[in-house]
Coordinates of C-alpha atoms and ligand atoms in Angstrom, one line a residue:
X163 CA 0.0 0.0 0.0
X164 CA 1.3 3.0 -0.8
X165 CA 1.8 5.9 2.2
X166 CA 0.5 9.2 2.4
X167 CA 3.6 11.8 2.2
X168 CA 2.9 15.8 2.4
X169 CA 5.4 18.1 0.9
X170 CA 5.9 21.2 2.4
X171 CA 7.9 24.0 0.7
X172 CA 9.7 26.6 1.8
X173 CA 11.5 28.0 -1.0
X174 CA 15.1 27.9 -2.5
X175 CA 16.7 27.1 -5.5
X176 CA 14.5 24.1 -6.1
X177 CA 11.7 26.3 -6.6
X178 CA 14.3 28.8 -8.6
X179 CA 13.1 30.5 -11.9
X180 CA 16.3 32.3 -14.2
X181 CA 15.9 33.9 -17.7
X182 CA 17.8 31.2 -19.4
X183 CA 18.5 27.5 -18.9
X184 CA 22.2 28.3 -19.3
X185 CA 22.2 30.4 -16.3
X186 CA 22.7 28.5 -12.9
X187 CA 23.5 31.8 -10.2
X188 CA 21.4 34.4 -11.7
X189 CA 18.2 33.4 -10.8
X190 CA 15.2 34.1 -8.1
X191 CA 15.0 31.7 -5.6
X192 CA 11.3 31.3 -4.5
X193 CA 9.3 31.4 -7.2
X194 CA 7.5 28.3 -8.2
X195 CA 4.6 27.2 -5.6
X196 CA 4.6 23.6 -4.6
X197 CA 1.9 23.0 -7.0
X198 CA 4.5 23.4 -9.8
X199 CA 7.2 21.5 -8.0
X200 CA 4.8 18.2 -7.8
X201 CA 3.9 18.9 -11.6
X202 CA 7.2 18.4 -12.5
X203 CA 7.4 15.0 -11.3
X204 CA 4.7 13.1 -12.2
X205 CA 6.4 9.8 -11.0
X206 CA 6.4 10.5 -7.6
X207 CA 2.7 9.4 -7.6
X208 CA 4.2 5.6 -8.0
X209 CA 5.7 5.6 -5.1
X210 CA 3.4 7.8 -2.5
X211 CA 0.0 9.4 -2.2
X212 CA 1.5 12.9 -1.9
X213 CA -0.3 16.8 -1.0
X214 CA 1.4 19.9 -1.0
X215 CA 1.5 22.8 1.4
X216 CA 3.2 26.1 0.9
X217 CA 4.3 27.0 4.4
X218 CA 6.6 30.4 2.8
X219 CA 8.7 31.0 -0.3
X220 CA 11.9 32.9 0.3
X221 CA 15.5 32.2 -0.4
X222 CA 16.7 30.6 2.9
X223 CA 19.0 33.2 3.8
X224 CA 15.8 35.1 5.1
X225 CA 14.6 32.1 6.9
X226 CA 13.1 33.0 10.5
X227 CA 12.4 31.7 13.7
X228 CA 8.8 32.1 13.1
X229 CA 9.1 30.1 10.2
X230 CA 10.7 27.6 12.4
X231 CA 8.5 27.4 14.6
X232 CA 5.7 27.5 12.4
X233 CA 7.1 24.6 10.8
X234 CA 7.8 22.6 13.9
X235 CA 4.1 23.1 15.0
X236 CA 2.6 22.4 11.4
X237 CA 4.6 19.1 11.2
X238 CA 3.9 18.1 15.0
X239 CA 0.1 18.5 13.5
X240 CA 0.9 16.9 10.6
X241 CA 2.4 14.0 11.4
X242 CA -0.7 12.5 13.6
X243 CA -2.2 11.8 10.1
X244 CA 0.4 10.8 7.3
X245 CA 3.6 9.0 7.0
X246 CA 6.1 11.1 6.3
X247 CA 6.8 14.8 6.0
X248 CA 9.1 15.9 2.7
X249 CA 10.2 19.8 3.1
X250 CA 11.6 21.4 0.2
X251 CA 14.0 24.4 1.2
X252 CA 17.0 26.2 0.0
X253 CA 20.2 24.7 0.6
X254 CA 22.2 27.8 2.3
X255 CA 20.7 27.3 5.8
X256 CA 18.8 24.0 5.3
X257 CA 21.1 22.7 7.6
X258 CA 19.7 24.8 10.4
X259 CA 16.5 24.0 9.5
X260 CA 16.8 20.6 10.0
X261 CA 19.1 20.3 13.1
X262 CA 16.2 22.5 14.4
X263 CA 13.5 20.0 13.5
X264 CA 15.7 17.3 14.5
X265 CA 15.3 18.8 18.2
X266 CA 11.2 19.9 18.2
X267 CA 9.6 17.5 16.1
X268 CA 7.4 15.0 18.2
X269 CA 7.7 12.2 15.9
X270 CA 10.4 8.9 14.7
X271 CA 8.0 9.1 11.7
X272 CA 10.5 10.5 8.9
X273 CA 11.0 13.8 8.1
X274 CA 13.5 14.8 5.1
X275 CA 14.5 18.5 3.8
X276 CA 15.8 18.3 0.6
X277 CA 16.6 21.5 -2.6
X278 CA 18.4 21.7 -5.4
X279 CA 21.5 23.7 -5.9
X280 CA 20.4 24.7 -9.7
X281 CA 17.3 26.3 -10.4
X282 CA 14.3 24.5 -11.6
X283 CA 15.1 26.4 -15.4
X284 CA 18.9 24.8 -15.6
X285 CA 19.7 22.6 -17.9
X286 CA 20.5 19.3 -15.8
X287 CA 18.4 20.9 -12.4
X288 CA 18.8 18.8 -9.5
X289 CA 15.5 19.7 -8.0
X290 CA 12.8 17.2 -9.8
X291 CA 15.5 13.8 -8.8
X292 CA 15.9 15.5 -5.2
X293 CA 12.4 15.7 -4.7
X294 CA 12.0 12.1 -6.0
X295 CA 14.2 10.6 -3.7
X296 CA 12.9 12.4 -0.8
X297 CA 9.7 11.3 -1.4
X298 CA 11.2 7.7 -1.7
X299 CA 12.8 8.7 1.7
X300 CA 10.0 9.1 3.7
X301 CA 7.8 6.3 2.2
X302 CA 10.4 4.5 3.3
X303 CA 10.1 1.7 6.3
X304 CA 13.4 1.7 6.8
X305 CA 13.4 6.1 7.8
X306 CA 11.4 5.2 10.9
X307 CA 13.5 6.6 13.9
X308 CA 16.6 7.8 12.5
X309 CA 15.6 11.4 13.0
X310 CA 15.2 14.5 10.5
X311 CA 17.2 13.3 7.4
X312 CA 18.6 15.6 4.3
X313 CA 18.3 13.9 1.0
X314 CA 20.6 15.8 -1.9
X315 CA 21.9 13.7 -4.7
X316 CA 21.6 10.4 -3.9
X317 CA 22.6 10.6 -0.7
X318 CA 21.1 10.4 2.8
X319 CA 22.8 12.6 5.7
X320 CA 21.4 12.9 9.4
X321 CA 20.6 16.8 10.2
X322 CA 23.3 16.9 13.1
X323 CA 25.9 15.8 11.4
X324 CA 25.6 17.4 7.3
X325 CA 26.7 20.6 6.2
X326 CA 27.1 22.4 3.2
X327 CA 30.8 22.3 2.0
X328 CA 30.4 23.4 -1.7
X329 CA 28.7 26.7 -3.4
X330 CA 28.0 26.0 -6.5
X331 CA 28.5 21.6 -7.0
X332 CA 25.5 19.5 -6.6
X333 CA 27.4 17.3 -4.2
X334 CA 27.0 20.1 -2.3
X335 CA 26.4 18.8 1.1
X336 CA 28.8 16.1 3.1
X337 CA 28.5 15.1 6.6
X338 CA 32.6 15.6 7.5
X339 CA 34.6 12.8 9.7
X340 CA 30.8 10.9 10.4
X341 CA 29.8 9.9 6.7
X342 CA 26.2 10.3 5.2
X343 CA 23.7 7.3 6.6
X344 CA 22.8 6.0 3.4
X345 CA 21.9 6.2 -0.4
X346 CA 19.4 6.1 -2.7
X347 CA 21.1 3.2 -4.6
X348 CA 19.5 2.9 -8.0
X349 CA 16.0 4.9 -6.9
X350 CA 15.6 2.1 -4.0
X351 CA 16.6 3.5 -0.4
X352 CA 19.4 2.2 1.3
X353 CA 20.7 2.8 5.1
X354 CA 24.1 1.9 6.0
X355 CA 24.6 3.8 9.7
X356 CA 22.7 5.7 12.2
X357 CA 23.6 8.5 14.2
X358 CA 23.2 8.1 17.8
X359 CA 22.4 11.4 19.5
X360 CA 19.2 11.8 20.7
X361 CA 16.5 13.6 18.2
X362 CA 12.9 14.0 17.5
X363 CA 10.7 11.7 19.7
X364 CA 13.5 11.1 22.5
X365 CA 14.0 15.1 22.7
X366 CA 13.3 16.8 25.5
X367 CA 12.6 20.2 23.7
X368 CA 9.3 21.5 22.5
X369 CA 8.2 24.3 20.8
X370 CA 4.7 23.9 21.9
X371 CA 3.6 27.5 22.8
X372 CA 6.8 28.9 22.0
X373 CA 6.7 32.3 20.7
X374 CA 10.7 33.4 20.0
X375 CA 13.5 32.0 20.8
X376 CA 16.2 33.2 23.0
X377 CA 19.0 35.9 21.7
X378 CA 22.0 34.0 20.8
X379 CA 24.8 35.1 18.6
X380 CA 27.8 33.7 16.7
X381 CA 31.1 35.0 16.6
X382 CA 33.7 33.9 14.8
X383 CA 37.5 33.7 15.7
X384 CA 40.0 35.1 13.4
X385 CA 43.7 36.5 13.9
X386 CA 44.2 40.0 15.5
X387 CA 40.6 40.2 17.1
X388 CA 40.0 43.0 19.2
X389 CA 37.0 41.6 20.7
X390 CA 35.2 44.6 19.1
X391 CA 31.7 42.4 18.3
X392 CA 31.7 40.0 21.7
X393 CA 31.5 43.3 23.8
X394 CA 29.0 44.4 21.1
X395 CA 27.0 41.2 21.3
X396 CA 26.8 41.5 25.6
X397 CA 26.1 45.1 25.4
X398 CA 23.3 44.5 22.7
X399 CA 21.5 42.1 25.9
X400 CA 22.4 38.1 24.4
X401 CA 21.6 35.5 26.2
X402 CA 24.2 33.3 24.7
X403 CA 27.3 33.5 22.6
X404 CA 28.6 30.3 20.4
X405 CA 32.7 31.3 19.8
X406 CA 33.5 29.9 16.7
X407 CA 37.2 29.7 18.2
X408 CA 40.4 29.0 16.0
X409 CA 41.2 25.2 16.0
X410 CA 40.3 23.2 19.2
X411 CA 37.7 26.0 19.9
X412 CA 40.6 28.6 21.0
X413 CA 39.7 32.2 21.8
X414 CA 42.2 35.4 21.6
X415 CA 43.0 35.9 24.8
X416 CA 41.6 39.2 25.0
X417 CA 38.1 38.1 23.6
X418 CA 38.5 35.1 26.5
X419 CA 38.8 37.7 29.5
X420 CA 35.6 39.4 28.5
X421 CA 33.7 36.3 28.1
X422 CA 34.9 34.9 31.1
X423 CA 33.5 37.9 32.7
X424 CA 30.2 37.8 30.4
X425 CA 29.7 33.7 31.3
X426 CA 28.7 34.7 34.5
X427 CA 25.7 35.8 33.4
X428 CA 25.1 34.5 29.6
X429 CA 25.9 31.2 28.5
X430 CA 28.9 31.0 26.3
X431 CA 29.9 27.9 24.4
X432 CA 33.3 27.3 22.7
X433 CA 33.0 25.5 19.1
X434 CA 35.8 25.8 16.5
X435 CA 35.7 27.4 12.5
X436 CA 37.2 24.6 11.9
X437 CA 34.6 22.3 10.5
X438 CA 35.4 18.9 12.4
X439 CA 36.1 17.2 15.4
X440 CA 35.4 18.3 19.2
X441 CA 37.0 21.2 21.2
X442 CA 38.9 21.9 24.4
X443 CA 36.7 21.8 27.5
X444 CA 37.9 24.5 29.5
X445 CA 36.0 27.8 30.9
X446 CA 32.9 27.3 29.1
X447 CA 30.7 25.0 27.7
X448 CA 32.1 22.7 25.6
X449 CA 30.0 22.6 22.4
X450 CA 31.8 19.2 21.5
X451 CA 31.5 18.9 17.5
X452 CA 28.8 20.9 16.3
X453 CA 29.2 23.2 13.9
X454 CA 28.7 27.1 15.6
X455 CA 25.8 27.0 13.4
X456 CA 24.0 24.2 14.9
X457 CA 25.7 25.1 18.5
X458 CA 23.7 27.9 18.0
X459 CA 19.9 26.5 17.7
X460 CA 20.8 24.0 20.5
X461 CA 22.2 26.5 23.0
X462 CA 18.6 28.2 21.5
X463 CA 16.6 25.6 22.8
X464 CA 18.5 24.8 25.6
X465 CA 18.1 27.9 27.3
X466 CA 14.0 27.7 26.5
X467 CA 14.9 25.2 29.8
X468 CA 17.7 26.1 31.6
X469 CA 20.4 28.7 32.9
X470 CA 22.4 26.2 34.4
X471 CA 25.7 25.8 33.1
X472 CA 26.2 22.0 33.7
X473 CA 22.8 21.0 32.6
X474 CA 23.3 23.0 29.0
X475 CA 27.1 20.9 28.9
X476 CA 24.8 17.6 29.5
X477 CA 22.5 18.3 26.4
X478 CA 25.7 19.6 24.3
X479 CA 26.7 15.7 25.0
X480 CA 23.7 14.1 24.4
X481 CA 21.9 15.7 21.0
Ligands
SIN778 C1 18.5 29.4 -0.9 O1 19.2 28.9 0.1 O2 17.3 29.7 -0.8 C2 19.2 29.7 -2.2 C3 20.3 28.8 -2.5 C4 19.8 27.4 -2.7 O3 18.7 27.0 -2.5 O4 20.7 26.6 -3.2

């Protein structure tokens, strides 16, 4: 029998439109409603009883919390009722997106983001065969459990773990020193890991009457810093700062003495720019290999329960 999948879209490149099918970075992301994007692929009826929704249509560098949050709630709702949730989005912050829905949704029913990295005009677009296999993706048995999944071509990644590495390639997402979980070998689904950080129906954060989230702010480590934009950041109010530090999550020494003031009063959790791997623990929380992007929704979400130091270094260890 074949499940019932609902595609919800967001925006992106997938759902691009550019003047001429030779032209692959001049183009408006956003465009196309979902209605079009199912059109497209009239095969995906084979292998699902799909509905679309359009939840916004923007390029995801304006993506918001309410959108979040809208999203969270929609698919909490939606999820009661169908098998699996496909979300079509635009690939520069879809990882945030998902890591985010990897911590709020309610659900081990699967939930997969996918996009396309050329617009649905270009000549060779990615977005019809992404869409395809993320449909496959969540019809799929086999999804139950392993938490919000990214599907981008041919290959399955868990939401902590991927990131985008390229601009431009449509291998444009990789999921560093852990691997991706699996493949769509041949159009047919296939898992090969999982991850094991908690997610989705083992979280123990909820967005469930949420209305914002708490002020938290990235800033990144470079050579020379004057620690001109962390004393901006505390005097702006912030209730949390990620450092992306220089290698194992080092911090000027400078920028250190005002945070180590600041972390008295505002969380502060040292990641690295570096792209892999863990980081010292020492002074602050430890954000042990997230990216600062993804340290920064889960120090987000974490404070939506807690002040406390130790407990926000426990879920830094266990999601
Ligand atoms: C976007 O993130 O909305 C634009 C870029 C893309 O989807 O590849």
């Amino acid at each position: 029998m074949k499940r019932n999948v609902k595609i919800l879209a967001t925006g992106g490149t997938i759902a691009g439109v550019a003047n001429s099918a030779t032209d692959t970075t001049n183009y408006a992301a956003g465009t196309l409603g979902i209605d079009k994007l199912i059109d497209a692929v009239p095969e995906i009826k084979n292998f699902a009883n799909v509905g679309g929704e359009q939840i916004c249509n923007i390029d995801s560098k304006d993506i918001t919390e309410k959108i979040w949050l809208k999203l969270a709630n929609r698919i909490n709702e939606l999820l009661a009722d169908v098998d699996g949730i496909v979300i079509t989005h635009g690939t520069d912050t879809l990882e945030e997106t998902a890591y985010f829905l990897n911590l709020t949704v309610k659900s081990d029913k699967p939930v997969i983001l996918t996009g396309a990295m050329r617009p649905a005009t270009a000549i060779s677009a990615d977005g019809a065969m992404n869409l395809l296999n993320a449909v496959k993706v969540a019809a799929n048995q086999n999804s139950v459990g392993k938490g919000v999944l990214v599907v981008m071509n041919d290959e399955i990644h868990a939401a902590r773990e991927v990131t985008k590495i390229h601009t431009l390639n449509v291998a444009a997402f990789n999921s560093r020193e852990f691997g991706l979980l699996g493949c769509v070998n041949n159009g047919v689904p296939e898992f090969y890991r999982t991850s094991t950080r908690k997610h989705t129906g083992n979280s123990e954060f909820s967005v469930n009457g949420l209305k914002a989230l708490p002020y938290v702010k990235i800033i990144y480590g470079h050579a020379c810093d004057d620690g001109l934009f962390v004393a901006a950041a505390i005097n702006a109010g912030v209730k949390g700062i990620i450092c992306a530090g220089m290698g194992n999550g080092s911090i000027n020494a400078n920028v250190e003495e005002i945070l180590i003031r600041a972390a008295e009063n505002i969380a502060v959790v040292r990641s690295s720019r570096c792209g892999g791997s863990i980081v010292a623990n020492k002074n602050f929380v430890d954000g042990d290999n997230l990216t600062p992007q993804k340290a920064r929704i889960l120090l987000q979400l974490a404070l939506t329960k807690t002040n406390d130091r130790y407990e926000v270094q426990r879920m830094f260890k266990q999601y």
